[in-house]
PDB file of C-alpha atoms in Angstrom:
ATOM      1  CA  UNK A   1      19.730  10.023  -3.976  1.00 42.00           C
ATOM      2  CA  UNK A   2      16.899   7.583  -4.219  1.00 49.00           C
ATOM      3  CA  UNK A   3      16.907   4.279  -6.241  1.00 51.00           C
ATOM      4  CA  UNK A   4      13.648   4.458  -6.402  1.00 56.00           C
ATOM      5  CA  UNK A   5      11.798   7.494  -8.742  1.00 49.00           C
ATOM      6  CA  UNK A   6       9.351   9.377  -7.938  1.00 64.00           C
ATOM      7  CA  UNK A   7       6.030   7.354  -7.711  1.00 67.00           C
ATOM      8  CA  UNK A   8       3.723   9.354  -5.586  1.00 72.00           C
ATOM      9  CA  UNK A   9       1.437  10.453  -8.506  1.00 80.00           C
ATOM     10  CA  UNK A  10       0.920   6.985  -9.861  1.00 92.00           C
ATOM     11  CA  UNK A  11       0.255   6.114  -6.065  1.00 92.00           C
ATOM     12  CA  UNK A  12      -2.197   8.505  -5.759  1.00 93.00           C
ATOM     13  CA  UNK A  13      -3.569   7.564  -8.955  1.00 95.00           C
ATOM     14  CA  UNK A  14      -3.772   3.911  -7.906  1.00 95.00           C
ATOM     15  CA  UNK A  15      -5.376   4.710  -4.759  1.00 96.00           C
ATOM     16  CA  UNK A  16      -8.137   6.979  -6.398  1.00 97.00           C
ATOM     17  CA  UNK A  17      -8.865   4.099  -8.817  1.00 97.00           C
ATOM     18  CA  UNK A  18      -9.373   1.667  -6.131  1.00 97.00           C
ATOM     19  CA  UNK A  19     -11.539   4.467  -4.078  1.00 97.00           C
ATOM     20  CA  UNK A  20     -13.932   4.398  -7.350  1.00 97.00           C
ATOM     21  CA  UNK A  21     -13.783   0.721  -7.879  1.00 97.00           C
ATOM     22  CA  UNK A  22     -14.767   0.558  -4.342  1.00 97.00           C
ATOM     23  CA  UNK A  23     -17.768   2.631  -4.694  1.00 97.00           C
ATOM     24  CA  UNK A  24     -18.759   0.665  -8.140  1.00 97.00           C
ATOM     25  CA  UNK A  25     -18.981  -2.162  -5.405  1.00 97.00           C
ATOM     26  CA  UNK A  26     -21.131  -0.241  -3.217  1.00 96.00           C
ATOM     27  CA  UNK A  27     -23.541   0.557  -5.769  1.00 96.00           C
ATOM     28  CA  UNK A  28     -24.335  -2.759  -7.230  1.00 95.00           C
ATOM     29  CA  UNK A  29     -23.245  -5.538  -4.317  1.00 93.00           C
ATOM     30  CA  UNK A  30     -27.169  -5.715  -3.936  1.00 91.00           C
ATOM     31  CA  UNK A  31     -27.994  -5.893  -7.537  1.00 92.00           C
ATOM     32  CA  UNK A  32     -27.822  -9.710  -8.031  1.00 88.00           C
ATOM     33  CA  UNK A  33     -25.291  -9.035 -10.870  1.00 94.00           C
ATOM     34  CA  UNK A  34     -23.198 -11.760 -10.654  1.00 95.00           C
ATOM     35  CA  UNK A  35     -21.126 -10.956 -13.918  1.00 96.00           C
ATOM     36  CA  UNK A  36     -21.019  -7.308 -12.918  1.00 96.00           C
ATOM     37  CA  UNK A  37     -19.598  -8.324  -9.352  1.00 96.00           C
ATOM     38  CA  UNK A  38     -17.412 -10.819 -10.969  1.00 97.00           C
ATOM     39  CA  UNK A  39     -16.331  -7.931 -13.413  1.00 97.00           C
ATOM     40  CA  UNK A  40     -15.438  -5.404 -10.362  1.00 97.00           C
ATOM     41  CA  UNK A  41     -13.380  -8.020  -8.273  1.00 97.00           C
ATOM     42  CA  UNK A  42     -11.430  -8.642 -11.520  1.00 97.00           C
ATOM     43  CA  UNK A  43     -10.584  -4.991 -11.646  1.00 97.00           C
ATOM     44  CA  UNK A  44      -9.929  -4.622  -7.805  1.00 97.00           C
ATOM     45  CA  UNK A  45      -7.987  -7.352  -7.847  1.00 97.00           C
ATOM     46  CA  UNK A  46      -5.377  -6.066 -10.729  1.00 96.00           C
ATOM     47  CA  UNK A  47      -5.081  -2.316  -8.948  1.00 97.00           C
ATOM     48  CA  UNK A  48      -4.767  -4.184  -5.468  1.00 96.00           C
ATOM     49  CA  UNK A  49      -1.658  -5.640  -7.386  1.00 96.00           C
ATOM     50  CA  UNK A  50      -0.008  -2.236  -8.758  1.00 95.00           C
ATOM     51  CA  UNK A  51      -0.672  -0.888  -5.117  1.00 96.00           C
ATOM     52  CA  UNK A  52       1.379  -3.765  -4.106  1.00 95.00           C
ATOM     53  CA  UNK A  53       3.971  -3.069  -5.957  1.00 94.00           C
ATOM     54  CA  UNK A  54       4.223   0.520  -5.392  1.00 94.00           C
ATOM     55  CA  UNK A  55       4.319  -0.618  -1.773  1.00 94.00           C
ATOM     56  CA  UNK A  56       7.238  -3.152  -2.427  1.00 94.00           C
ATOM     57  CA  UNK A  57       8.719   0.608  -4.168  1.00 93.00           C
ATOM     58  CA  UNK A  58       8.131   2.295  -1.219  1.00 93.00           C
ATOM     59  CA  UNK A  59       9.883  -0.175   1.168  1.00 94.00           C
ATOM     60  CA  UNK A  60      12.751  -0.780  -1.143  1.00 94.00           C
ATOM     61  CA  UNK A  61      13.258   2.856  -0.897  1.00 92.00           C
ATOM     62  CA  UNK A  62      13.222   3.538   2.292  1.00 94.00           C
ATOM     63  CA  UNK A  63      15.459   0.568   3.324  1.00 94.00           C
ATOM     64  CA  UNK A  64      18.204   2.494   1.029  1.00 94.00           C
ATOM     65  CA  UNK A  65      17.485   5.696   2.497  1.00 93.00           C
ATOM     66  CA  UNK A  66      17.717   4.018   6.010  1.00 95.00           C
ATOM     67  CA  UNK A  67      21.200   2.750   5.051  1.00 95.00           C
ATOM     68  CA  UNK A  68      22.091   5.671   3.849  1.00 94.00           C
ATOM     69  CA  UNK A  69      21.443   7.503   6.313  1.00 94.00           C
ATOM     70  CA  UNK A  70      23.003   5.071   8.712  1.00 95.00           C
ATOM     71  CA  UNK A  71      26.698   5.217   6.382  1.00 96.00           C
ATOM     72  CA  UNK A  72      26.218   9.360   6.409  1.00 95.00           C
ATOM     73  CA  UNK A  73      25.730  10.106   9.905  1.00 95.00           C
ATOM     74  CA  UNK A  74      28.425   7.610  11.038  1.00 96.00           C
ATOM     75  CA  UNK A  75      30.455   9.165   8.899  1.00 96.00           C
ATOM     76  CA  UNK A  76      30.011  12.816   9.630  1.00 95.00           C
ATOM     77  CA  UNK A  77      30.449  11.373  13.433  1.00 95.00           C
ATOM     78  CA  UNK A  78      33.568  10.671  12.997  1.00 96.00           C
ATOM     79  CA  UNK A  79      34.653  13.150  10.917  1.00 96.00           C
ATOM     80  CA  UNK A  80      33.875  15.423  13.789  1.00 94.00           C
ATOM     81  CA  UNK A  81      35.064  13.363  16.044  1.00 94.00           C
ATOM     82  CA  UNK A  82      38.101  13.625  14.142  1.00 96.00           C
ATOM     83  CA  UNK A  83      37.871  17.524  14.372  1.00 94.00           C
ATOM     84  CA  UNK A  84      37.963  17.022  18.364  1.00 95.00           C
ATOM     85  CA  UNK A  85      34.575  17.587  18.930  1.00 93.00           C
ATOM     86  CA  UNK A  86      32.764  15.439  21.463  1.00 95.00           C
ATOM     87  CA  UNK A  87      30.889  12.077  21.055  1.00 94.00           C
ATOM     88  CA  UNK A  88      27.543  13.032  22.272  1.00 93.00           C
ATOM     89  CA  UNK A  89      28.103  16.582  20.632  1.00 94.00           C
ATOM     90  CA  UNK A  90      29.002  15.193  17.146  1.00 94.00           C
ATOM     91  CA  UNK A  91      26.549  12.359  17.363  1.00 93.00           C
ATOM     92  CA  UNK A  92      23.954  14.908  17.505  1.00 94.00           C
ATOM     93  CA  UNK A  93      25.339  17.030  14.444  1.00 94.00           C
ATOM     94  CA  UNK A  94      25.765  13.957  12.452  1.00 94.00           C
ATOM     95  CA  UNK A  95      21.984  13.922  12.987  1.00 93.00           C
ATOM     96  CA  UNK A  96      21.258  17.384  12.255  1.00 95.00           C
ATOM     97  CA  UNK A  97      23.718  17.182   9.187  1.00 94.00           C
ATOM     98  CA  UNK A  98      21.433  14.478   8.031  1.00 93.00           C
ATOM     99  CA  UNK A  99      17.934  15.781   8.412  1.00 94.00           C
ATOM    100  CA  UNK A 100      17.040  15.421   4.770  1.00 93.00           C
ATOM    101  CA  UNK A 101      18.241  12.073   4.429  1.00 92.00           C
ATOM    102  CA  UNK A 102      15.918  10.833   7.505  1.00 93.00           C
ATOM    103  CA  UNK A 103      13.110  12.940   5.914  1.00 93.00           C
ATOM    104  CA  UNK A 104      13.034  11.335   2.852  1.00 92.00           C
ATOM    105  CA  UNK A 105      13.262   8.218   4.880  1.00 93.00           C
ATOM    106  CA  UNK A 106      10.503   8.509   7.120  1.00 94.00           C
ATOM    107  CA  UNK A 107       8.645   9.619   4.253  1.00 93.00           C
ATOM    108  CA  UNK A 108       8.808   6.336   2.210  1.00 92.00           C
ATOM    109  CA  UNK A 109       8.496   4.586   5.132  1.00 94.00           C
ATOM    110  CA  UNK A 110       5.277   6.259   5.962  1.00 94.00           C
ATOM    111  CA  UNK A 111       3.726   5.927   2.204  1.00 93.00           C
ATOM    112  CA  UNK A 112       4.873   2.094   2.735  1.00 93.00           C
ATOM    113  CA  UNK A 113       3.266   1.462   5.817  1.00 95.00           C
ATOM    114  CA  UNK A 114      -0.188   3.197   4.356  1.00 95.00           C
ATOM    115  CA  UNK A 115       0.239   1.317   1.119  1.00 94.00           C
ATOM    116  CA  UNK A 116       0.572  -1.863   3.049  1.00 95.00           C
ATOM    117  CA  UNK A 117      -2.848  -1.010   5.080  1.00 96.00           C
ATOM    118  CA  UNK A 118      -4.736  -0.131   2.436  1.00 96.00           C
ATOM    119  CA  UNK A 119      -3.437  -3.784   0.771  1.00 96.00           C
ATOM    120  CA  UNK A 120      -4.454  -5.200   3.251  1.00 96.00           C
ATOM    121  CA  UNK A 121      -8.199  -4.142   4.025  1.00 97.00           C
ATOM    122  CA  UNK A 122      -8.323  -4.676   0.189  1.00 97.00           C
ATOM    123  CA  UNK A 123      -8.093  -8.011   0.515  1.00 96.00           C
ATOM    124  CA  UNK A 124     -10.405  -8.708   3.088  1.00 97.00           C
ATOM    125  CA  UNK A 125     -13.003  -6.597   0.409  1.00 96.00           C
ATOM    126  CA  UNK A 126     -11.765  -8.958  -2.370  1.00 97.00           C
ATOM    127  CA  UNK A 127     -12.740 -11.716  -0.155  1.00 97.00           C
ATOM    128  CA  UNK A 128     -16.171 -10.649   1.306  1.00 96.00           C
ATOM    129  CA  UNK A 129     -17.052  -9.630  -2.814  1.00 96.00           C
ATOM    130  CA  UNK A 130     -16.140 -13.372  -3.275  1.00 96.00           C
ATOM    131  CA  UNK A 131     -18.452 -14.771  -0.531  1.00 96.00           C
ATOM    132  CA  UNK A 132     -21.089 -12.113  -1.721  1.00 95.00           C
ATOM    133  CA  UNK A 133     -21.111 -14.320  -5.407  1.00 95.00           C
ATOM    134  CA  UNK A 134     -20.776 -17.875  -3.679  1.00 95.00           C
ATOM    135  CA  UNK A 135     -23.778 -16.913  -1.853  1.00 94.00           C
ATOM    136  CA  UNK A 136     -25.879 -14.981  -4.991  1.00 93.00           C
ATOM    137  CA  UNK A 137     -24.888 -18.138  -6.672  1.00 93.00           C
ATOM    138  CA  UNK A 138     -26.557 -20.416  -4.224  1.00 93.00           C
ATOM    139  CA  UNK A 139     -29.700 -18.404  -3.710  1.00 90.00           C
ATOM    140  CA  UNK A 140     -29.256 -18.434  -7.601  1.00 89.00           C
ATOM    141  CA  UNK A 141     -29.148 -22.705  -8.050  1.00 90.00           C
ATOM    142  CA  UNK A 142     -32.105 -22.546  -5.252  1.00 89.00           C
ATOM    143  CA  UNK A 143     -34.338 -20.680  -7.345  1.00 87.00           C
ATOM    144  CA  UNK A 144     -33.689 -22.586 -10.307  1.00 86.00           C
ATOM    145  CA  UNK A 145     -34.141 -25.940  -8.264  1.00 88.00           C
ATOM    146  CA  UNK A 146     -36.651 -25.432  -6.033  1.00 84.00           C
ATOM    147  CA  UNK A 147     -38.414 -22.707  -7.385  1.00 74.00           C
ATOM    148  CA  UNK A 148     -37.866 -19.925  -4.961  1.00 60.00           C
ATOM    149  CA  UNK A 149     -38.769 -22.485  -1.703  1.00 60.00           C
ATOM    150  CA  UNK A 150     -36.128 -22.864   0.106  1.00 54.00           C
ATOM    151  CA  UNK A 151     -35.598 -25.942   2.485  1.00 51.00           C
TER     152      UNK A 151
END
């Protein structure tokens, strides 16, 4: 039915590594670790792209569901059509008749949209981590120049 297996447990996989990655972050941002900072943004950065393409997945699969869904009901419209039943009356069965179809849609849609999201506020993390080492690196080349006085 769906081009597109199955992917929800590697999702939720993903999204539980980046959720501990995340707290890694938490626990040493204030450490001065540049390397170990360094190391986590590596590692964010490679699930952050996995989660991106399980999102790309996602939206593939629910733009063939969508279509599908469009090509079924039309079709069971006019087969009832066909069958002398009303417009209105048969657009509504083709609906009905459907239901799966625009669950499974919604569905992937939904897990897309979330996906995306998450991507998203990842990337602003990626970047503050990044202006978190430009600055430890500073304070870092200040010490070493001026000896802990800053100007």
């Amino acid at each position: 039915m769906c081009p597109i297996p199955d992917q929800k447990p590697d999702l939720d996989q993903t999204l539980k590594k980046i959720e501990e990655l995340l707290s890694e972050y938490m626990n040493i941002r204030n450490s001065g670790n540049i390397t170990a900072l360094l190391d986590v943004q590596d590692k964010i950065a490679i699930w952050g792209m996995r989660l991106a393409e399980l999102s790309a997945d996602y939206m593939t699969s629910y733009n063939y569901q969508y279509f599908i869904r469009k090509i079924n009901v039309s079709k069971k419209k006019m087969q009832l059509i066909k069958l002398g039943n009303k417009i209105g009356a048969s657009d509504a069965q083709a609906m009905v008749d459907n239901e799966e179809v625009m669950n499974v849609e919604q569905e992937n849609e939904s897990i897309a949209y979330k996906a995306d999201l998450i991507l998203k506020q990842l990337n602003k993390t990626l970047s503050s981590i990044q202006q978190r080492i430009s600055f430890m690196k500073q304070e870092q080349k200040s010490v070493e120049t001026y000896g802990g006085k800053t100007n």
